Coordinates of C-alpha atoms and ligand atoms in Angstrom, one line a residue:
M1 CA -19.4 -154.6 26.7
N2 CA -18.2 -157.0 23.9
I3 CA -16.5 -155.9 20.9
S4 CA -17.9 -157.2 17.6
P5 CA -14.9 -157.7 15.5
K6 CA -15.3 -157.0 11.8
S7 CA -13.6 -160.3 10.9
S8 CA -13.6 -163.7 12.2
F9 CA -10.2 -165.4 11.7
A10 CA -11.1 -169.0 12.5
K11 CA -12.7 -171.4 10.1
P12 CA -14.2 -174.3 12.0
P13 CA -17.5 -173.5 13.9
V14 CA -16.3 -174.9 17.1
V15 CA -15.8 -173.2 20.4
S16 CA -12.1 -173.2 21.5
R17 CA -11.7 -174.8 24.9
T18 CA -8.3 -173.1 25.3
V19 CA -9.0 -170.1 27.4
G20 CA -7.1 -166.8 27.3
I21 CA -6.2 -165.4 30.7
D22 CA -5.2 -161.8 31.4
L23 CA -3.9 -162.2 35.0
G24 CA -3.8 -158.5 35.9
T25 CA -2.3 -156.8 38.8
T26 CA -5.5 -155.3 39.8
R27 CA -8.1 -157.2 37.6
S28 CA -8.2 -160.4 35.6
V29 CA -10.2 -161.4 32.6
V30 CA -10.9 -164.7 30.9
A31 CA -11.8 -165.0 27.3
F32 CA -12.5 -167.7 24.7
I33 CA -13.1 -167.9 20.9
D34 CA -16.8 -168.6 20.2
G35 CA -18.2 -170.7 17.4
N36 CA -18.0 -167.8 15.0
G37 CA -14.3 -167.2 15.7
Y38 CA -14.9 -164.1 17.8
P39 CA -13.3 -163.5 21.2
Q40 CA -15.7 -163.3 24.0
T41 CA -15.3 -162.5 27.7
I42 CA -16.4 -165.1 30.2
I43 CA -18.8 -163.5 32.8
N44 CA -17.7 -164.5 36.3
G45 CA -19.9 -165.8 39.1
D46 CA -20.6 -162.3 40.3
G47 CA -21.9 -161.4 36.8
D48 CA -18.9 -159.2 36.0
M49 CA -16.5 -159.3 33.0
T50 CA -13.5 -158.7 35.2
T51 CA -12.5 -160.2 38.5
P52 CA -10.5 -158.2 41.0
S53 CA -7.1 -159.9 41.5
A54 CA -7.6 -160.0 45.3
V55 CA -7.5 -162.9 47.7
A56 CA -8.9 -162.9 51.3
F57 CA -8.3 -165.6 53.8
E58 CA -11.4 -166.4 55.8
G59 CA -12.4 -169.4 57.9
G60 CA -9.8 -171.8 56.6
T61 CA -10.6 -171.0 53.0
V62 CA -10.0 -168.2 50.5
L63 CA -12.3 -165.7 48.8
V64 CA -11.2 -164.4 45.4
G65 CA -12.4 -161.3 43.6
K66 CA -15.1 -158.9 44.7
D67 CA -15.7 -160.7 48.0
A68 CA -12.1 -160.4 48.9
I69 CA -12.2 -156.6 48.2
K70 CA -15.2 -156.4 50.6
S71 CA -13.1 -158.2 53.3
L72 CA -10.8 -155.1 53.1
A73 CA -13.2 -153.1 55.3
I74 CA -13.2 -155.7 58.1
T75 CA -10.1 -157.9 58.0
P76 CA -7.5 -155.9 55.9
D77 CA -4.6 -157.9 57.2
R78 CA -6.1 -161.1 55.7
V79 CA -6.4 -159.7 52.2
V80 CA -3.8 -159.7 49.5
Q81 CA -3.8 -157.5 46.5
F82 CA -1.3 -156.8 43.8
A83 CA 0.5 -160.2 44.2
K84 CA 1.6 -159.9 40.7
R85 CA 4.1 -157.2 41.7
E86 CA 5.8 -159.7 43.9
I87 CA 5.7 -162.8 41.7
G88 CA 9.1 -164.3 41.0
T89 CA 10.8 -162.7 43.9
Q90 CA 11.9 -164.4 47.1
R91 CA 9.5 -162.6 49.2
Y92 CA 6.5 -164.2 51.0
I93 CA 3.7 -161.7 50.6
I94 CA 1.2 -162.6 53.3
S95 CA 1.4 -164.5 56.5
V96 CA -1.9 -165.9 57.7
D97 CA -2.4 -168.1 60.8
G98 CA 1.3 -168.8 60.8
V99 CA 1.6 -169.8 57.2
D100 CA 3.6 -167.7 54.7
Y101 CA 2.2 -167.6 51.3
P102 CA 4.4 -166.9 48.2
A103 CA 2.9 -164.8 45.4
E104 CA 2.7 -167.9 43.1
L105 CA 0.1 -169.4 45.5
I106 CA -1.9 -166.2 45.7
E107 CA -1.9 -166.0 41.9
S108 CA -2.9 -169.7 41.7
F109 CA -6.0 -169.0 43.9
I110 CA -6.9 -166.3 41.5
L111 CA -6.3 -168.5 38.5
G112 CA -8.3 -171.3 40.2
R113 CA -11.3 -168.9 40.6
L114 CA -11.0 -167.9 37.0
R115 CA -10.8 -171.6 35.9
R116 CA -13.9 -172.4 37.9
D117 CA -15.8 -169.5 36.2
A118 CA -14.8 -170.8 32.9
E119 CA -15.8 -174.2 33.8
R120 CA -19.2 -173.0 34.9
H121 CA -19.6 -171.2 31.5
F122 CA -18.7 -174.3 29.5
G123 CA -20.2 -176.9 31.9
E124 CA -17.0 -179.0 31.6
T125 CA -13.5 -179.2 32.9
I126 CA -11.1 -176.6 31.5
Q127 CA -7.4 -177.0 31.6
D128 CA -5.7 -175.6 28.6
A129 CA -4.9 -171.9 28.9
V130 CA -2.7 -169.1 27.5
I131 CA -1.7 -166.7 30.2
T132 CA -0.4 -163.2 29.5
V133 CA 2.5 -161.4 31.3
P134 CA 3.9 -157.9 30.9
A135 CA 6.5 -157.8 28.1
F136 CA 8.9 -156.4 30.8
F137 CA 8.5 -159.5 33.0
N138 CA 11.9 -161.1 33.6
E139 CA 12.5 -164.8 33.5
P140 CA 11.8 -165.6 37.1
K141 CA 8.5 -163.8 36.9
R142 CA 7.5 -165.7 33.7
R143 CA 8.4 -169.0 35.3
A144 CA 6.6 -168.2 38.5
T145 CA 3.5 -167.3 36.5
M146 CA 3.6 -170.7 34.9
D147 CA 4.0 -172.3 38.3
A148 CA 0.9 -170.5 39.5
G149 CA -1.0 -171.8 36.5
M150 CA 0.2 -175.4 37.2
L151 CA -0.8 -175.0 40.9
A152 CA -4.3 -174.1 39.7
G153 CA -4.5 -177.2 37.7
L154 CA -4.0 -175.5 34.4
N155 CA -2.1 -176.7 31.4
V156 CA -0.4 -173.5 30.5
K157 CA 0.1 -173.9 26.8
A158 CA 2.0 -170.6 26.5
V159 CA 2.8 -167.4 28.3
I160 CA 2.6 -164.5 25.9
N161 CA 3.3 -160.8 26.3
E162 CA 0.3 -158.6 27.0
P163 CA 1.2 -156.1 24.3
T164 CA 1.5 -158.9 21.8
A165 CA -1.9 -160.2 22.8
A166 CA -3.3 -156.7 22.5
A167 CA -1.9 -156.6 18.9
L168 CA -3.5 -159.9 18.1
A169 CA -6.9 -158.6 19.3
Y170 CA -6.4 -155.4 17.4
G171 CA -5.6 -157.5 14.2
V172 CA -8.8 -159.4 14.6
E173 CA -10.9 -156.4 15.5
H174 CA -9.8 -154.5 12.4
G175 CA -10.1 -157.5 10.0
L176 CA -6.4 -157.4 9.4
M177 CA -6.4 -161.2 9.9
N178 CA -8.0 -163.3 7.3
E179 CA -9.7 -166.7 8.0
D180 CA -6.5 -168.5 7.9
G181 CA -5.1 -166.5 10.7
V182 CA -2.8 -164.6 8.5
F183 CA -2.4 -160.8 8.6
A184 CA -3.2 -159.5 5.1
K185 CA -1.7 -156.0 5.7
S186 CA 1.5 -155.2 7.4
Q187 CA 1.6 -152.5 10.1
T188 CA 4.1 -151.2 12.6
I189 CA 2.4 -150.4 15.9
L190 CA 3.3 -149.3 19.3
V191 CA 1.5 -150.6 22.3
Y192 CA 1.3 -148.3 25.4
D193 CA -0.1 -150.5 28.2
L194 CA -0.6 -148.8 31.5
G195 CA -2.5 -151.1 33.9
G196 CA -3.0 -151.1 37.6
G197 CA 0.5 -152.1 38.6
T198 CA 2.6 -152.5 35.5
F199 CA 3.7 -150.3 32.5
D200 CA 4.8 -151.7 29.3
V201 CA 5.7 -150.2 25.9
S202 CA 6.3 -152.5 22.9
V203 CA 7.0 -151.8 19.2
L204 CA 5.7 -154.5 17.0
K205 CA 5.4 -155.3 13.3
I206 CA 2.4 -157.4 12.3
K207 CA 2.8 -158.9 8.9
G208 CA 1.7 -162.1 7.1
E209 CA 1.9 -165.0 9.4
S210 CA 3.9 -163.2 12.1
I211 CA 4.0 -160.7 14.7
D212 CA 7.6 -159.5 15.4
V213 CA 8.3 -157.7 18.5
I214 CA 11.0 -155.1 17.8
A215 CA 11.6 -153.5 21.1
V216 CA 10.2 -153.5 24.6
D217 CA 10.7 -151.6 27.7
G218 CA 8.7 -150.9 30.9
N219 CA 8.4 -150.9 34.5
S220 CA 7.0 -153.8 36.6
R221 CA 6.3 -151.5 39.4
L222 CA 4.4 -148.5 37.8
G223 CA 0.7 -148.4 37.3
G224 CA -2.7 -147.0 38.2
I225 CA -2.0 -147.9 41.9
D226 CA 0.8 -145.3 42.0
W227 CA -1.7 -142.6 40.8
D228 CA -4.0 -143.8 43.6
E229 CA -1.2 -143.5 46.1
C230 CA -0.7 -139.9 45.1
I231 CA -4.4 -139.1 45.8
L232 CA -4.2 -141.1 49.0
Q233 CA -1.2 -138.9 50.1
W234 CA -3.3 -135.8 49.4
I235 CA -6.2 -137.3 51.3
T236 CA -4.0 -138.1 54.2
E237 CA -2.7 -134.5 54.3
Q238 CA -6.3 -133.1 54.1
F239 CA -7.4 -135.4 57.0
K240 CA -4.5 -134.3 59.1
T241 CA -4.7 -130.6 58.5
Q242 CA -8.5 -130.2 58.2
C243 CA -9.7 -132.9 60.7
K244 CA -6.6 -133.5 63.0
A245 CA -6.9 -137.2 62.3
T246 CA -4.0 -139.3 63.6
D247 CA -1.4 -141.3 61.7
Q248 CA -2.7 -144.4 63.4
Q249 CA -6.3 -143.8 62.3
I250 CA -5.1 -143.4 58.7
K251 CA -2.8 -146.3 58.8
T252 CA -5.7 -148.6 60.1
S253 CA -7.9 -147.5 57.2
R254 CA -5.3 -147.4 54.5
G255 CA -7.0 -150.1 52.3
I256 CA -10.4 -148.4 52.4
L257 CA -8.8 -144.9 51.8
L258 CA -6.9 -146.2 48.8
K259 CA -10.1 -147.6 47.3
E260 CA -11.7 -144.1 47.8
A261 CA -8.6 -142.5 46.1
E262 CA -9.1 -144.8 43.2
E263 CA -12.8 -143.8 42.9
I264 CA -11.8 -140.2 42.9
K265 CA -9.3 -140.9 40.1
H266 CA -12.0 -142.6 38.0
S267 CA -14.4 -139.7 38.5
L268 CA -11.6 -137.3 37.3
T269 CA -11.5 -139.2 34.0
S270 CA -15.0 -138.1 33.2
R271 CA -15.2 -134.8 35.2
E272 CA -13.0 -131.8 35.6
K273 CA -13.8 -131.4 39.3
V274 CA -14.8 -134.0 41.9
A275 CA -16.4 -133.5 45.3
V276 CA -14.6 -135.5 48.1
K277 CA -16.5 -136.7 51.0
I278 CA -14.9 -139.4 53.2
R279 CA -15.7 -140.6 56.7
L280 CA -12.8 -141.8 58.9
D281 CA -13.9 -142.8 62.4
E282 CA -15.3 -139.6 63.9
H283 CA -13.8 -137.4 61.2
V284 CA -15.6 -136.3 58.0
L285 CA -13.4 -134.9 55.2
Q286 CA -15.4 -132.6 52.8
T287 CA -13.5 -130.9 50.1
H288 CA -12.9 -131.2 46.3
I289 CA -10.1 -131.9 43.8
N290 CA -9.8 -130.8 40.2
R291 CA -8.0 -132.4 37.3
A292 CA -5.2 -129.7 37.3
L293 CA -4.3 -130.6 40.9
F294 CA -4.5 -134.3 40.1
N295 CA -2.2 -133.8 37.1
S296 CA 0.3 -131.9 39.1
L297 CA 0.3 -134.5 42.0
T298 CA 1.0 -137.2 39.5
A299 CA 3.2 -135.4 36.8
H300 CA 6.3 -137.3 37.8
L301 CA 4.5 -140.7 37.1
L302 CA 3.4 -139.6 33.7
D303 CA 7.0 -138.3 33.0
R304 CA 8.4 -141.7 33.8
T305 CA 6.0 -143.3 31.1
R306 CA 7.1 -140.6 28.6
F307 CA 10.8 -141.3 29.3
T308 CA 10.2 -145.1 28.7
L309 CA 8.2 -144.3 25.5
R310 CA 11.1 -142.4 24.0
K311 CA 13.6 -144.9 25.1
V312 CA 11.7 -147.8 23.4
L313 CA 11.3 -145.8 20.2
E314 CA 15.1 -145.1 20.1
E315 CA 15.7 -148.9 20.8
S316 CA 13.4 -149.8 18.0
K317 CA 15.5 -147.6 15.7
L318 CA 12.3 -146.1 14.3
K319 CA 11.0 -142.6 14.2
W320 CA 7.4 -141.5 15.0
P321 CA 6.3 -141.2 11.4
Q322 CA 7.1 -144.9 10.9
I323 CA 4.7 -145.9 13.7
E324 CA 1.3 -146.3 12.0
R325 CA -0.8 -146.8 15.1
V326 CA -0.4 -146.4 18.9
L327 CA -2.6 -148.9 20.7
L328 CA -3.9 -147.8 24.2
V329 CA -4.2 -150.8 26.5
G330 CA -4.8 -151.0 30.2
G331 CA -7.4 -149.3 32.4
S332 CA -5.1 -146.4 33.2
T333 CA -4.9 -145.3 29.6
R334 CA -8.4 -143.9 30.2
M335 CA -6.9 -141.0 32.1
P336 CA -7.1 -137.8 30.1
Q337 CA -3.6 -136.9 31.1
V338 CA -2.2 -140.1 29.3
I339 CA -4.2 -139.4 26.2
E340 CA -3.0 -135.8 26.0
M341 CA 0.6 -136.7 26.6
L342 CA 0.4 -139.5 23.9
R343 CA -1.1 -137.2 21.4
K344 CA 1.7 -134.6 21.8
E345 CA 4.4 -137.0 22.0
T346 CA 3.6 -139.5 19.3
K347 CA 2.1 -137.6 16.4
S348 CA 0.7 -141.0 15.4
I349 CA -2.9 -142.2 15.2
L350 CA -4.0 -143.2 18.7
D351 CA -6.1 -146.3 18.6
Q352 CA -8.7 -147.0 21.4
S353 CA -10.9 -149.4 19.3
V354 CA -10.3 -152.5 21.4
S355 CA -11.5 -152.2 24.9
P356 CA -8.6 -151.5 27.2
D357 CA -9.9 -154.0 29.6
Q358 CA -10.6 -156.9 27.2
A359 CA -7.9 -156.5 24.6
V360 CA -5.3 -158.6 26.3
A361 CA -7.6 -161.6 27.2
Y362 CA -9.0 -161.5 23.7
G363 CA -5.5 -161.8 22.2
A364 CA -4.6 -164.6 24.6
A365 CA -7.7 -166.4 23.5
V366 CA -6.9 -165.9 19.8
Y367 CA -3.4 -167.3 20.4
G368 CA -4.9 -170.2 22.4
R369 CA -7.0 -171.1 19.4
I370 CA -4.1 -170.8 17.0
L371 CA -2.2 -173.2 19.3
S372 CA -4.9 -175.7 19.5
E373 CA -5.4 -175.7 15.7
R374 CA -1.7 -176.3 15.4
D375 CA -2.0 -179.2 17.8
E376 CA -4.8 -180.6 15.7
L377 CA -2.7 -180.1 12.5
D378 CA 0.2 -182.0 14.1
F379 CA -2.0 -185.1 14.2
D380 CA -2.8 -184.6 10.5
L381 CA 0.2 -183.3 8.7
D382 CA -1.0 -184.5 5.3
E383 CA -4.1 -182.2 5.5
A384 CA -1.9 -179.4 6.4
T385 CA 0.4 -179.9 3.4
E386 CA -2.5 -180.3 1.2
S387 CA -4.1 -177.0 2.3
G388 CA -0.7 -175.3 1.9
H389 CA -1.1 -173.7 5.2
D390 CA 0.4 -175.0 8.4
G391 CA -1.7 -172.8 10.7
S392 CA 1.4 -171.5 12.3
M393 CA 1.1 -167.8 13.2
R394 CA 4.6 -166.9 14.5
I395 CA 5.2 -164.6 17.2
T396 CA 8.7 -163.4 17.6
D397 CA 9.4 -161.9 20.9
V398 CA 12.5 -160.2 22.2
N399 CA 14.1 -160.5 25.5
A400 CA 13.3 -157.4 27.7
H401 CA 16.7 -157.5 29.6
H402 CA 20.3 -158.3 29.0
L403 CA 21.1 -161.9 29.9
G404 CA 24.6 -162.4 31.1
V405 CA 26.9 -163.9 33.6
L406 CA 28.5 -162.4 36.6
G407 CA 32.2 -163.2 37.3
V408 CA 35.0 -161.5 39.2
E409 CA 37.6 -159.3 37.6
L410 CA 40.8 -160.9 38.4
K411 CA 42.9 -157.7 38.8
T412 CA 40.5 -155.9 41.1
G413 CA 38.4 -158.5 42.5
R414 CA 35.3 -156.5 41.6
P415 CA 32.2 -158.1 40.2
Q416 CA 32.2 -158.1 36.4
G417 CA 29.2 -158.9 34.3
Q418 CA 29.4 -160.1 30.7
V419 CA 26.3 -159.8 28.5
I420 CA 25.6 -163.0 26.6
I421 CA 22.2 -162.3 25.0
P422 CA 21.7 -158.5 24.7
K423 CA 18.3 -156.9 25.4
N424 CA 15.8 -156.9 22.5
T425 CA 17.3 -159.9 20.8
P426 CA 14.6 -161.9 18.8
L427 CA 13.7 -165.1 20.6
P428 CA 14.5 -167.9 20.6
A429 CA 18.1 -166.8 21.1
M430 CA 21.2 -168.8 21.9
N431 CA 24.7 -167.8 22.6
V432 CA 27.8 -169.4 24.0
A433 CA 30.0 -168.2 26.8
R434 CA 33.4 -169.8 27.1
F435 CA 34.8 -170.4 30.7
K436 CA 38.2 -171.8 31.6
T437 CA 38.9 -174.1 34.5
A438 CA 41.1 -172.5 37.1
K439 CA 42.8 -175.6 38.4
P440 CA 44.0 -178.9 37.0
N441 CA 41.6 -181.8 37.4
Q442 CA 38.8 -179.4 38.3
K443 CA 35.5 -181.3 38.6
S444 CA 33.0 -178.5 38.4
V445 CA 32.4 -175.0 37.2
V446 CA 29.9 -172.7 38.9
I447 CA 28.3 -169.7 36.9
K448 CA 26.1 -167.0 38.2
V449 CA 23.6 -166.0 35.5
I450 CA 22.1 -162.5 35.8
E451 CA 19.3 -160.6 33.9
G452 CA 19.3 -156.8 33.6
G453 CA 21.5 -154.4 35.5
D454 CA 24.8 -152.8 34.7
L455 CA 28.2 -154.3 34.0
R456 CA 29.1 -154.5 37.6
G457 CA 26.0 -156.5 38.3
Q458 CA 24.2 -153.6 40.0
N459 CA 20.4 -153.7 39.8
A460 CA 20.6 -157.1 38.1
T461 CA 18.3 -160.0 38.9
T462 CA 20.1 -163.2 39.6
I463 CA 18.4 -165.9 37.8
G464 CA 20.4 -168.6 39.5
T465 CA 23.6 -170.5 39.8
F466 CA 24.3 -172.8 36.9
S467 CA 26.8 -175.5 37.9
V468 CA 28.5 -177.9 35.6
R469 CA 29.4 -181.0 37.5
D470 CA 31.3 -184.3 36.7
L471 CA 33.8 -182.7 34.4
P472 CA 36.1 -185.5 33.0
N473 CA 39.1 -186.5 35.0
G474 CA 42.5 -185.0 34.3
L475 CA 41.4 -181.8 32.6
P476 CA 44.4 -179.4 32.7
A477 CA 43.9 -175.9 34.2
G478 CA 42.6 -173.4 31.6
S479 CA 40.5 -176.1 29.8
P480 CA 37.7 -174.4 28.0
V481 CA 34.1 -175.2 28.9
D482 CA 31.4 -173.7 26.7
V483 CA 28.1 -172.8 28.3
I484 CA 25.3 -172.5 25.9
L485 CA 22.5 -170.2 27.2
R486 CA 19.2 -170.6 25.4
Y487 CA 16.4 -168.1 25.8
N488 CA 13.3 -169.9 24.7
N489 CA 10.2 -168.4 23.0
D490 CA 8.3 -168.5 26.3
G491 CA 11.1 -166.4 27.9
I492 CA 12.4 -169.3 29.9
I493 CA 16.1 -169.9 30.1
Q494 CA 17.9 -173.2 29.6
A495 CA 21.6 -174.0 29.8
E496 CA 23.9 -176.7 28.6
A497 CA 27.7 -177.1 28.9
I498 CA 30.2 -178.6 26.5
V499 CA 33.6 -179.5 27.6
V500 CA 35.5 -178.4 24.5
A501 CA 38.4 -180.9 24.8
T502 CA 36.1 -183.9 24.8
G503 CA 33.0 -182.5 23.0
K504 CA 31.1 -184.1 25.9
K505 CA 27.8 -182.4 26.8
N506 CA 27.3 -181.9 30.5
R507 CA 24.4 -181.8 32.7
I508 CA 23.8 -178.4 34.1
E509 CA 22.0 -178.0 37.4
I510 CA 20.2 -174.7 37.9
K511 CA 19.9 -173.5 41.4
R512 CA 17.2 -171.0 41.2
E513 CA 17.6 -167.8 43.2
A514 CA 13.8 -167.1 43.4
G515 CA 10.6 -169.0 42.9
L516 CA 9.5 -172.4 44.1
S517 CA 11.3 -175.6 43.7
A518 CA 9.6 -178.7 42.3
D519 CA 9.4 -180.1 45.7
E520 CA 7.8 -176.9 47.1
I521 CA 5.2 -177.0 44.3
D522 CA 4.2 -180.4 45.2
G523 CA 4.1 -179.5 48.8
W524 CA 1.9 -176.5 48.2
Q525 CA -0.3 -178.6 45.9
D526 CA -1.0 -180.9 48.8
A527 CA -1.3 -178.1 51.4
S528 CA -3.7 -176.1 49.4
K529 CA -6.0 -179.0 48.4
D530 CA -8.7 -178.0 50.8
I531 CA -8.6 -174.5 49.4
F532 CA -8.9 -175.7 45.9
E533 CA -11.7 -177.9 46.8
A534 CA -13.5 -175.0 48.5
L535 CA -13.0 -173.1 45.2
G536 CA -14.8 -176.0 43.5
L537 CA -11.7 -177.4 41.8
D538 CA -10.0 -180.8 41.9
Ligands
ADP601 P1 -4.1 -154.6 35.3 O1 -4.0 -155.4 34.1 O2 -2.7 -154.1 35.9 O3 -4.9 -155.3 36.5 P2 -6.0 -152.9 34.2 O4 -5.6 -152.8 32.8 O5 -7.1 -153.7 34.5 O6 -4.8 -153.3 35.1 O7 -6.2 -151.5 34.7 C1 -6.6 -151.2 36.0 C2 -6.2 -149.8 36.4 O8 -7.0 -148.9 35.5 C3 -6.6 -149.5 37.8 O9 -5.5 -148.8 38.3 C4 -7.8 -148.6 37.6 O10 -7.9 -147.7 38.7 C5 -7.5 -148.0 36.2 N1 -8.7 -147.4 35.7 C6 -9.8 -148.2 35.3 N2 -10.8 -147.4 34.8 C7 -10.3 -146.1 34.9 C8 -10.9 -144.8 34.7 N3 -12.1 -144.6 34.2 N4 -10.1 -143.7 34.9 C9 -8.8 -143.8 35.4 N5 -8.3 -145.0 35.7 C10 -9.0 -146.2 35.5
MG602 MG1 -3.4 -155.6 32.2

């Protein structure tokens, strides 16, 4: 189902070749801006508007999407789902035929398939893309997503936050944006995005040529799948008590039972009570489940989203009456329990006008169009000046986590963190941390950069070790070295060091804690050539 927006924001009657990709945990969507300036979803090779974010390894190649889901029934250990949950961590997520695949690669196979579908649609090569990520994604996860895009042969023009994209789509849908891409009316909105595997809340202000993100919070490991797991647990207990099924039988069929659980959940969205009939080897489970039971099995999950909702509002320093709209995004916001909770909690107007499945991809496509127009204007600055409009819709994001450094408390020897760029600072942000050399004639300084966590470094994500090398000769002990940390618009961190005594800028080497190195990316690019060829990509 396509939305038919009430306003078109783009003037020239050309189709934008920059695609917007919502790379979801469970499902992905690709959209583009048509000749009338409306966002449209690209129908995939299976004839669907969304593609399951699943990859199956079969006969030396990979299947992506619906076919991969089908393989769950036969070769579950050769199928990967929910790779997005693991992206940007050190873990390899699947080992097939002796090869360990990182999440970046799995995501790149999905992106490759989406790119092929877009190319089929346009009948030409597609490279430029805007990819969305949860607002709560930390730096390594953003960078890993960009790497996945690169591995899929995409030119990732920007990585933007899913709620920001949803807000853009909302703006277009409601005619808040005029044909110059400017928001005529200003509005403060809250986006509650509960998808398959991630949960995000953002408070944003849309006004004029800008979307300013005020506060974000969320959980990169909370989503519809957790609701499915609760039903799966219930199914498991029923199988054990009613049918005497063994743990082994249940374990072997886990993938299929989880799919059944999801279907039950979907039925409970439209019905109060659902009949359950599942076959597992020689056993047949026949029972039913109602909404009240489902709600009580999952109440703790809903509570977690309520807790985050309140926290974000507090961090935004706003009160509910100041929130003019609450946008519901993500497939899981279809659950009646979510809508009821939001109604009670927010006292604001709930807005479900943009399809929860398409909103994010639409917004990414809108942003893609804005960026390509900006590129064109860069070639023709005179024209931009004449028209008095530089086509630059500004998105101001905030960082979702504290960024700091971890040192050692001299007295106690305990780890001691220091926040350099606090959470919810508008991006780009820059700050300086001053370090002192410990010894005379010290040649290098090593700094551990962390994101999130507490002041002792507990629960923090280590971004990497930044080392300042080649300090000038003869520096006395205690010489100050300023390290400038820069959090860019795209959420990527850069660092630079200045030796205060000489004013000399120093090269900083970043040894990344997680993710692929440039060499590894090259290696994977070669190694997965055959797979990309099989996906129909160069
Ligand atoms: P993601 O972006 O994380 O892939 P989506 O926004 O596509 O997630 O939402 C997928 C989630 O929405 C899945 O957990 C799915 O089960 C859930 N979902 C989709 N439709 C419904 C429905 N009718 N009722 C309840 N949950 C639904
Ligand atoms: Mg999503």
